[in-house]
CSV table of C-alpha atoms in Angstrom, one decimal:
chain,number,residue,atom,x,y,z
A,1,MET,CA,0.0,0.0,0.0
A,2,PHE,CA,2.9,2.4,0.7
A,3,ASN,CA,5.3,1.2,-2.0
A,4,PHE,CA,8.0,3.6,-3.1
A,5,GLN,CA,9.3,2.9,-6.6
A,6,ILE,CA,12.4,4.7,-7.9
A,7,LYS,CA,12.0,5.5,-11.6
A,8,ASN,CA,15.1,7.4,-12.8
A,9,CYS,CA,18.5,8.2,-11.3
A,10,CYS,CA,20.5,11.2,-12.3
A,11,PRO,CA,23.9,10.3,-13.9
A,12,ASN,CA,25.6,13.4,-12.3
A,13,THR,CA,24.1,13.6,-8.8
A,14,ARG,CA,22.3,11.4,-6.3
A,15,ALA,CA,18.9,12.8,-7.5
A,16,ARG,CA,16.2,10.4,-8.4
A,17,THR,CA,12.5,10.4,-9.5
A,18,GLY,CA,10.0,8.1,-7.9
A,19,SER,CA,6.4,7.2,-7.1
A,20,PHE,CA,5.1,7.0,-3.6
A,21,PHE,CA,1.8,5.0,-3.4
A,22,THR,CA,-0.7,5.8,-0.7
A,23,PRO,CA,-4.4,4.9,-0.2
A,24,HIS,CA,-5.4,8.3,-1.7
A,25,GLY,CA,-3.2,8.1,-4.8
A,26,GLN,CA,0.4,8.3,-5.7
A,27,VAL,CA,2.9,11.2,-5.2
A,28,LEU,CA,5.4,11.7,-8.0
A,29,THR,CA,8.7,12.8,-6.5
A,30,PRO,CA,10.5,15.1,-6.1
A,31,ARG,CA,7.6,17.1,-4.9
A,32,PHE,CA,6.7,20.1,-2.9
A,33,MET,CA,3.8,19.7,-0.4
A,34,PRO,CA,1.7,22.7,0.6
A,35,VAL,CA,1.1,23.2,4.3
A,36,GLY,CA,-2.6,23.2,5.5
A,37,THR,CA,-1.9,23.5,9.2
A,38,SER,CA,-5.4,23.6,10.5
A,39,GLY,CA,-7.0,21.6,7.8
A,40,THR,CA,-6.8,24.4,5.2
A,41,VAL,CA,-4.0,25.9,3.1
A,42,LYS,CA,-4.5,29.5,4.3
A,43,GLY,CA,-7.0,31.4,2.1
A,44,ILE,CA,-7.2,28.7,-0.5
A,45,SER,CA,-10.1,26.2,-1.2
A,46,SER,CA,-9.5,22.6,-1.9
A,47,GLU,CA,-10.8,23.2,-5.5
A,48,GLN,CA,-8.3,26.0,-6.0
A,49,LEU,CA,-5.5,23.8,-4.5
A,50,LEU,CA,-6.1,21.2,-7.2
A,51,GLY,CA,-5.3,23.9,-9.8
A,52,THR,CA,-1.8,24.2,-8.4
A,53,ASP,CA,-1.2,20.5,-9.2
A,54,ALA,CA,-0.6,19.7,-5.5
A,55,GLU,CA,-0.6,16.0,-4.9
A,56,MET,CA,0.1,15.7,-1.2
A,57,ILE,CA,-0.6,18.3,1.5
A,58,LEU,CA,0.2,18.6,5.2
A,59,ALA,CA,-2.0,19.1,8.2
A,60,ASN,CA,-0.8,19.6,11.8
A,61,THR,CA,-1.7,17.3,14.7
A,62,PHE,CA,-1.1,19.9,17.4
A,63,HIS,CA,-3.4,22.5,15.9
A,64,LEU,CA,-6.1,20.1,14.9
A,65,HIS,CA,-6.1,18.7,18.4
A,66,LEU,CA,-6.7,22.2,19.8
A,67,GLN,CA,-9.4,23.0,17.3
A,68,PRO,CA,-11.7,21.4,16.4
A,69,GLY,CA,-10.4,18.2,18.1
A,70,GLU,CA,-9.7,14.8,16.5
A,71,GLN,CA,-13.0,13.3,17.7
A,72,ILE,CA,-15.0,15.7,15.6
A,73,ILE,CA,-12.8,15.1,12.5
A,74,SER,CA,-13.1,11.3,13.0
A,75,GLU,CA,-16.9,11.6,13.3
A,76,ALA,CA,-16.8,13.5,10.0
A,77,GLY,CA,-15.2,10.6,8.3
A,78,GLY,CA,-11.5,11.6,8.7
A,79,ILE,CA,-9.4,14.5,7.6
A,80,HIS,CA,-9.9,13.9,3.9
A,81,LYS,CA,-13.7,14.2,4.1
A,82,PHE,CA,-13.6,16.9,6.7
A,83,MET,CA,-11.5,19.3,4.5
A,84,GLY,CA,-12.8,18.1,1.1
A,85,TRP,CA,-9.4,16.8,-0.1
A,86,ASP,CA,-9.3,13.4,-1.7
A,87,ARG,CA,-5.6,13.3,-2.4
A,88,PRO,CA,-2.8,12.2,0.0
A,89,ILE,CA,-2.4,14.0,3.3
A,90,LEU,CA,0.5,13.9,5.8
A,91,THR,CA,0.1,15.0,9.4
A,92,ASP,CA,3.0,16.5,11.3
A,93,SER,CA,3.1,15.2,14.9
A,94,GLY,CA,3.4,18.5,16.6
A,95,GLY,CA,7.1,18.3,17.6
A,96,PHE,CA,8.0,21.5,15.8
A,97,GLN,CA,5.1,23.4,17.4
A,98,VAL,CA,6.3,22.2,20.8
A,99,PHE,CA,9.7,23.7,19.9
A,100,SER,CA,8.1,27.0,18.9
A,101,LEU,CA,6.3,27.1,22.2
A,102,ALA,CA,9.4,26.7,24.3
A,103,ASN,CA,8.4,29.4,26.8
A,104,LEU,CA,5.2,27.6,27.5
A,105,ASN,CA,6.2,23.9,27.7
A,106,LYS,CA,8.0,21.4,29.9
A,107,ILE,CA,9.7,18.5,28.3
A,108,ASP,CA,10.7,15.2,30.0
A,109,ASP,CA,11.2,11.6,29.0
A,110,GLN,CA,7.4,10.9,29.3
A,111,GLY,CA,6.5,13.7,26.8
A,112,VAL,CA,5.6,17.4,26.8
A,113,SER,CA,3.2,19.4,29.0
A,114,PHE,CA,2.3,22.9,28.1
A,115,GLN,CA,-0.3,25.7,28.4
A,116,SER,CA,-2.5,25.9,25.3
A,117,PRO,CA,-1.8,29.1,23.4
A,118,ARG,CA,-5.5,29.0,22.4
A,119,ASP,CA,-7.3,28.9,25.7
A,120,GLY,CA,-4.7,28.5,28.4
A,121,ARG,CA,-5.7,25.0,29.4
A,122,HIS,CA,-3.1,22.4,30.5
A,123,ILE,CA,-2.3,19.9,27.7
A,124,GLU,CA,-0.1,16.8,27.7
A,125,PHE,CA,1.5,15.4,24.6
A,126,THR,CA,3.2,12.0,24.7
A,127,PRO,CA,4.3,9.8,21.8
A,128,GLU,CA,1.2,7.6,22.4
A,129,ILE,CA,-1.1,10.6,22.4
A,130,ALA,CA,0.4,12.0,19.2
A,131,ILE,CA,-0.1,8.7,17.5
A,132,GLU,CA,-3.7,8.2,18.8
A,133,ILE,CA,-4.6,11.7,17.5
A,134,GLN,CA,-3.1,11.0,14.1
A,135,MET,CA,-4.8,7.6,13.7
A,136,ALA,CA,-8.1,9.4,14.5
A,137,LEU,CA,-7.4,12.1,11.9
A,138,GLY,CA,-6.8,9.3,9.3
A,139,ALA,CA,-4.1,10.9,7.2
A,140,ASP,CA,-2.1,8.7,4.8
A,141,VAL,CA,1.2,9.5,6.5
A,142,ALA,CA,1.7,10.1,10.3
A,143,MET,CA,4.9,11.5,11.7
A,144,ALA,CA,6.6,10.2,14.8
A,145,PHE,CA,6.6,12.5,17.8
A,146,ASP,CA,10.1,14.0,18.2
A,147,GLU,CA,12.0,16.6,20.1
A,148,CYS,CA,13.2,19.4,17.9
A,149,PRO,CA,15.8,21.5,19.7
A,150,PRO,CA,16.7,25.0,18.4
A,151,PHE,CA,19.9,25.6,16.5
A,152,SER,CA,21.4,27.5,19.4
A,153,ALA,CA,21.1,24.5,21.8
A,154,SER,CA,24.3,23.0,23.1
A,155,GLU,CA,25.8,19.7,21.8
A,156,ASN,CA,24.8,18.0,25.0
A,157,ASP,CA,21.2,19.2,24.8
A,158,ILE,CA,20.9,18.2,21.2
A,159,GLU,CA,22.3,14.7,22.0
A,160,LEU,CA,19.7,14.3,24.8
A,161,ALA,CA,17.0,15.4,22.4
A,162,CYS,CA,18.2,12.8,19.9
A,163,LEU,CA,18.2,10.0,22.5
A,164,ARG,CA,14.7,11.1,23.6
A,165,THR,CA,13.5,11.2,20.0
A,166,HIS,CA,14.7,7.6,19.5
A,167,LYS,CA,12.9,6.4,22.6
A,168,TRP,CA,9.8,8.2,21.6
A,169,LEU,CA,10.0,6.6,18.1
A,170,GLU,CA,10.0,3.2,19.7
A,171,ARG,CA,6.9,4.1,21.6
A,172,CYS,CA,5.2,5.5,18.5
A,173,VAL,CA,5.9,2.3,16.6
A,174,SER,CA,4.4,0.2,19.4
A,175,LYS,CA,1.3,2.4,19.6
A,176,HIS,CA,0.7,2.7,15.8
A,177,ASN,CA,-1.6,0.0,14.5
A,178,LYS,CA,-3.5,1.6,11.5
A,179,ASN,CA,-2.7,-0.5,8.5
A,180,ASP,CA,-3.8,2.1,5.9
A,181,GLN,CA,-1.6,4.8,7.4
A,182,ALA,CA,2.2,4.9,7.1
A,183,LEU,CA,4.4,6.0,10.0
A,184,PHE,CA,7.6,8.0,9.2
A,185,GLY,CA,10.5,8.4,11.6
A,186,ILE,CA,12.5,11.6,12.0
A,187,VAL,CA,16.2,12.0,12.1
A,188,GLN,CA,17.5,14.7,14.5
A,189,GLY,CA,21.0,15.7,15.5
A,190,GLY,CA,21.4,19.4,14.8
A,191,CYS,CA,24.6,20.4,13.0
A,192,PHE,CA,26.7,17.7,14.6
A,193,PRO,CA,27.7,15.0,12.1
A,194,HIS,CA,28.2,12.2,14.7
A,195,LEU,CA,24.8,12.8,16.2
A,196,ARG,CA,23.2,12.9,12.7
A,197,GLU,CA,24.9,9.6,11.9
A,198,MET,CA,23.8,8.0,15.1
A,199,SER,CA,20.2,9.2,14.6
A,200,ALA,CA,20.1,8.1,10.9
A,201,ARG,CA,21.3,4.6,11.9
A,202,ILE,CA,18.8,4.2,14.7
A,203,VAL,CA,15.8,5.6,12.9
A,204,SER,CA,16.6,3.7,9.7
A,205,GLY,CA,16.7,0.5,11.8
A,206,PHE,CA,13.0,0.6,12.4
A,207,GLU,CA,12.4,0.0,8.6
A,208,LEU,CA,9.4,2.3,8.4
A,209,PRO,CA,7.8,3.2,5.1
A,210,GLY,CA,9.5,6.6,5.0
A,211,ILE,CA,12.0,8.7,6.8
A,212,ALA,CA,12.3,12.5,7.4
A,213,ILE,CA,15.2,14.8,8.1
A,214,GLY,CA,14.1,17.1,11.0
A,215,GLY,CA,15.7,19.8,13.0
A,216,VAL,CA,16.5,22.0,10.0
A,217,SER,CA,15.3,25.6,9.5
A,218,VAL,CA,15.3,26.1,13.2
A,219,GLY,CA,17.6,29.1,13.2
A,220,GLU,CA,20.6,28.0,11.2
A,221,ASP,CA,21.6,29.7,7.9
A,222,SER,CA,21.2,28.0,4.5
A,223,ASN,CA,24.8,26.8,4.4
A,224,GLU,CA,24.3,24.8,7.5
A,225,ILE,CA,21.1,23.3,6.1
A,226,ASN,CA,22.9,22.3,3.0
A,227,LYS,CA,25.8,20.7,5.0
A,228,ILE,CA,23.3,18.6,7.0
A,229,VAL,CA,21.5,17.5,3.8
A,230,ARG,CA,24.7,16.5,2.0
A,231,TYR,CA,26.0,14.6,5.0
A,232,ILE,CA,22.8,12.8,6.0
A,233,THR,CA,21.1,11.6,2.8
A,234,PRO,CA,23.8,8.9,1.9
A,235,LEU,CA,23.1,7.4,5.4
A,236,LEU,CA,19.4,6.9,4.8
A,237,PRO,CA,17.7,3.9,3.1
A,238,GLU,CA,17.6,4.2,-0.7
A,239,ASN,CA,14.3,2.4,-1.1
A,240,ARG,CA,12.2,4.8,1.1
A,241,PRO,CA,11.0,8.3,0.4
A,242,ARG,CA,13.1,10.9,2.1
A,243,TYR,CA,11.3,14.0,3.4
A,244,LEU,CA,13.2,17.2,4.3
A,245,MET,CA,11.0,19.0,6.7
A,246,GLY,CA,10.3,22.8,6.6
A,247,ILE,CA,12.3,23.7,3.5
A,248,GLY,CA,10.7,25.5,0.5
A,249,THR,CA,13.4,27.8,-1.0
A,250,LEU,CA,14.5,26.9,-4.6
A,251,LYS,CA,18.2,26.7,-4.0
A,252,GLU,CA,17.9,24.5,-0.9
A,253,MET,CA,15.4,22.2,-2.6
A,254,ALA,CA,17.7,21.8,-5.7
A,255,ILE,CA,20.6,20.9,-3.5
A,256,ALA,CA,18.5,18.5,-1.5
A,257,VAL,CA,17.2,16.8,-4.6
A,258,ALA,CA,20.7,16.5,-5.9
A,259,ASN,CA,21.5,14.6,-2.7
A,260,GLY,CA,18.6,12.3,-2.9
A,261,VAL,CA,15.7,14.0,-1.1
A,262,ASP,CA,12.2,13.4,-2.4
A,263,LEU,CA,9.6,15.5,-0.5
A,264,PHE,CA,9.5,19.0,0.9
A,265,ASP,CA,7.1,21.2,2.8
A,266,CYS,CA,7.1,24.9,3.9
A,267,VAL,CA,4.8,27.6,5.0
A,268,LEU,CA,6.8,30.1,2.9
A,269,PRO,CA,4.7,30.4,-0.3
A,270,THR,CA,1.5,31.2,1.5
A,271,ARG,CA,3.2,33.4,4.1
A,272,LEU,CA,4.9,35.4,1.4
A,273,GLY,CA,1.5,35.7,-0.4
A,274,ARG,CA,-0.2,37.0,2.7
A,275,HIS,CA,2.4,39.7,2.9
A,276,GLY,CA,2.2,40.8,-0.7
A,277,SER,CA,5.2,39.0,-2.2
A,278,VAL,CA,5.5,36.6,-5.1
A,279,LEU,CA,8.1,34.2,-6.5
A,280,ILE,CA,9.2,34.8,-10.1
A,281,ASN,CA,12.0,32.8,-11.6
A,282,GLY,CA,13.9,32.5,-8.3
A,283,GLU,CA,13.3,36.2,-7.3
A,284,ARG,CA,10.9,37.7,-4.7
A,285,TRP,CA,8.8,40.6,-5.9
A,286,ASN,CA,6.9,42.9,-3.5
A,287,LEU,CA,3.6,43.7,-5.2
A,288,LYS,CA,3.1,46.6,-2.9
A,289,ASN,CA,5.8,48.6,-4.7
A,290,SER,CA,4.6,51.5,-6.8
A,291,CYS,CA,6.4,50.3,-9.9
A,292,PHE,CA,3.5,47.8,-10.5
A,293,LYS,CA,0.8,50.5,-10.3
A,294,ASN,CA,0.6,50.9,-14.1
A,295,ASP,CA,2.1,47.5,-15.1
A,296,PHE,CA,-0.6,45.7,-17.2
A,297,GLN,CA,1.5,42.6,-18.0
A,298,PRO,CA,0.6,39.2,-16.6
A,299,LEU,CA,2.3,38.5,-13.3
A,300,ASP,CA,4.3,35.7,-14.9
A,301,LYS,CA,3.4,34.8,-18.4
A,302,THR,CA,5.0,31.3,-18.0
A,303,CYS,CA,2.7,30.3,-15.1
A,304,SER,CA,-0.7,28.6,-15.5
A,305,CYS,CA,-2.2,29.8,-12.1
A,306,GLU,CA,-5.3,32.0,-11.9
A,307,ALA,CA,-3.3,35.1,-10.8
A,308,CYS,CA,-1.1,34.9,-13.9
A,309,GLN,CA,-3.7,33.8,-16.5
A,310,LYS,CA,-6.5,36.2,-15.6
A,311,HIS,CA,-5.0,39.3,-13.9
A,312,THR,CA,-2.4,41.9,-14.4
A,313,ARG,CA,0.4,43.1,-12.1
A,314,ALA,CA,-1.5,46.4,-11.8
A,315,TYR,CA,-4.7,44.7,-10.6
A,316,LEU,CA,-2.8,42.5,-8.1
A,317,HIS,CA,-0.9,45.6,-6.8
A,318,HIS,CA,-4.3,47.3,-6.4
A,319,LEU,CA,-5.7,44.3,-4.4
A,320,ILE,CA,-2.7,44.2,-2.1
A,321,ARG,CA,-2.6,48.0,-1.5
A,322,SER,CA,-6.4,47.8,-0.8
A,323,ASN,CA,-5.9,44.9,1.7
A,324,GLU,CA,-8.4,42.9,-0.3
A,325,LEU,CA,-8.4,39.2,0.7
A,326,LEU,CA,-8.6,38.1,-3.0
A,327,GLY,CA,-5.1,39.5,-3.5
A,328,LEU,CA,-3.6,37.4,-0.7
A,329,THR,CA,-5.3,34.3,-2.1
A,330,LEU,CA,-4.1,34.9,-5.7
A,331,LEU,CA,-0.5,35.6,-4.7
A,332,SER,CA,-0.6,32.5,-2.4
A,333,LEU,CA,-1.9,30.4,-5.3
A,334,HIS,CA,0.8,31.7,-7.6
A,335,ASN,CA,3.6,30.9,-5.0
A,336,LEU,CA,2.4,27.4,-4.4
A,337,THR,CA,2.1,26.8,-8.2
A,338,HIS,CA,5.6,28.2,-8.6
A,339,LEU,CA,7.2,25.8,-6.1
A,340,ILE,CA,5.3,22.8,-7.4
A,341,ARG,CA,6.3,23.7,-11.0
A,342,PHE,CA,9.9,23.8,-9.8
A,343,THR,CA,9.8,20.4,-8.3
A,344,LYS,CA,8.1,19.0,-11.4
A,345,ALA,CA,10.8,20.7,-13.6
A,346,MET,CA,13.5,19.0,-11.5
A,347,ARG,CA,11.8,15.7,-12.0
A,348,LEU,CA,11.8,16.2,-15.8
A,349,ALA,CA,15.5,17.3,-15.8
A,350,ILE,CA,16.4,14.2,-13.8
A,351,GLU,CA,14.6,12.0,-16.3
A,352,GLU,CA,16.5,13.6,-19.2
A,353,GLY,CA,19.9,13.6,-17.4
A,354,SER,CA,20.3,17.4,-17.3
A,355,PHE,CA,19.9,18.0,-13.6
A,356,SER,CA,22.5,19.6,-11.3
A,357,GLU,CA,22.7,21.2,-7.9
A,358,ASP,CA,22.4,24.7,-9.4
A,359,PHE,CA,19.3,23.8,-11.4
A,360,ALA,CA,17.2,26.7,-12.6
A,361,PRO,CA,14.7,25.8,-15.4
A,362,TRP,CA,14.6,29.4,-16.7
A,363,ASP,CA,18.3,29.3,-17.4
A,364,SER,CA,18.4,25.8,-18.9
A,365,ASP,CA,18.4,24.6,-22.5
A,366,SER,CA,16.7,21.4,-21.6
A,367,LYS,CA,13.1,20.1,-21.9
A,368,ALA,CA,12.6,21.3,-18.4
A,369,ARG,CA,13.0,24.9,-19.6
A,370,ASN,CA,10.6,24.3,-22.5
A,371,THR,CA,8.0,22.9,-20.1
A,372,TRP,CA,8.5,25.8,-17.7
A,373,TYR,CA,7.7,28.3,-20.5
A,374,CYS,CA,4.7,26.4,-21.8
A,375,PRO,CA,2.1,26.3,-19.1
């Protein structure tokens, strides 16, 4: 049910294309996955999301537990029916959210206790509880509960978090018994190679259907992220999908794919859209700028999204300057489409043998470039 088939391997890098099969369809890798934290990709309907060519999206265990609660979602028929999305869904376990609430939580070997940022009530999260919630939600992929320390943590603290993550993974595996849901483990270890190597060996030993690289994009710069990816991916199983958590910048995705990563997620495209910025051929444009006031060109003539096909830069500028919700939705749609197009272009370049770490379809002479310019 959760078979991963490698289709093509790049002759110049460790990049590969693949198909990850789930109960709600297959995911063609490499692939960017939009983030729908609370059961919605912010400002975008499920029908609009289909237009971005998204195949797999994320929802978050922590936030859905707080509101509306997993029991309501289970009674609705599961997360797919609840949010009207019939393609694959992955649920993050909440480990990163625990990290982001460091001033509200207390972590020990049993789990995490914290004050709810929503209503102040006391909440406990353990590996068992995180798995129970995710089984009730019914996503295709559930993530193991892990401890995600910040980049600034000491080597000793990161090692303790690693050891705790491994013990929690064992408890997650023991608790998980949903046959139509895959459980992924998460490799931690910060920027310390020996800790990353230890974590990769232990997590890989559970032989789960997929494996994730966690503890990145937690305060370190992009060079450190790339070092981690280059070091860790050769240590991970080749016959499992590899998921780099929280990364959605083009350069970092290209480097990760060149080193054998298959899946990505990030809140960046919708966050940028909500603040009036768009991604165009590797650049970020601020649509609030007055230079777009009288610009009646399409936003990006190479893109098939609604913002680019039906509206001008001047109109989008007007919407953003007027604080119209439609503007935020259109820019978010474009940014999601842009990142998904980029991962699809990388897939095509790998298939034709023209892929490299500095891949940019708009600068290429390959089929990937032709596809990029023919929406």
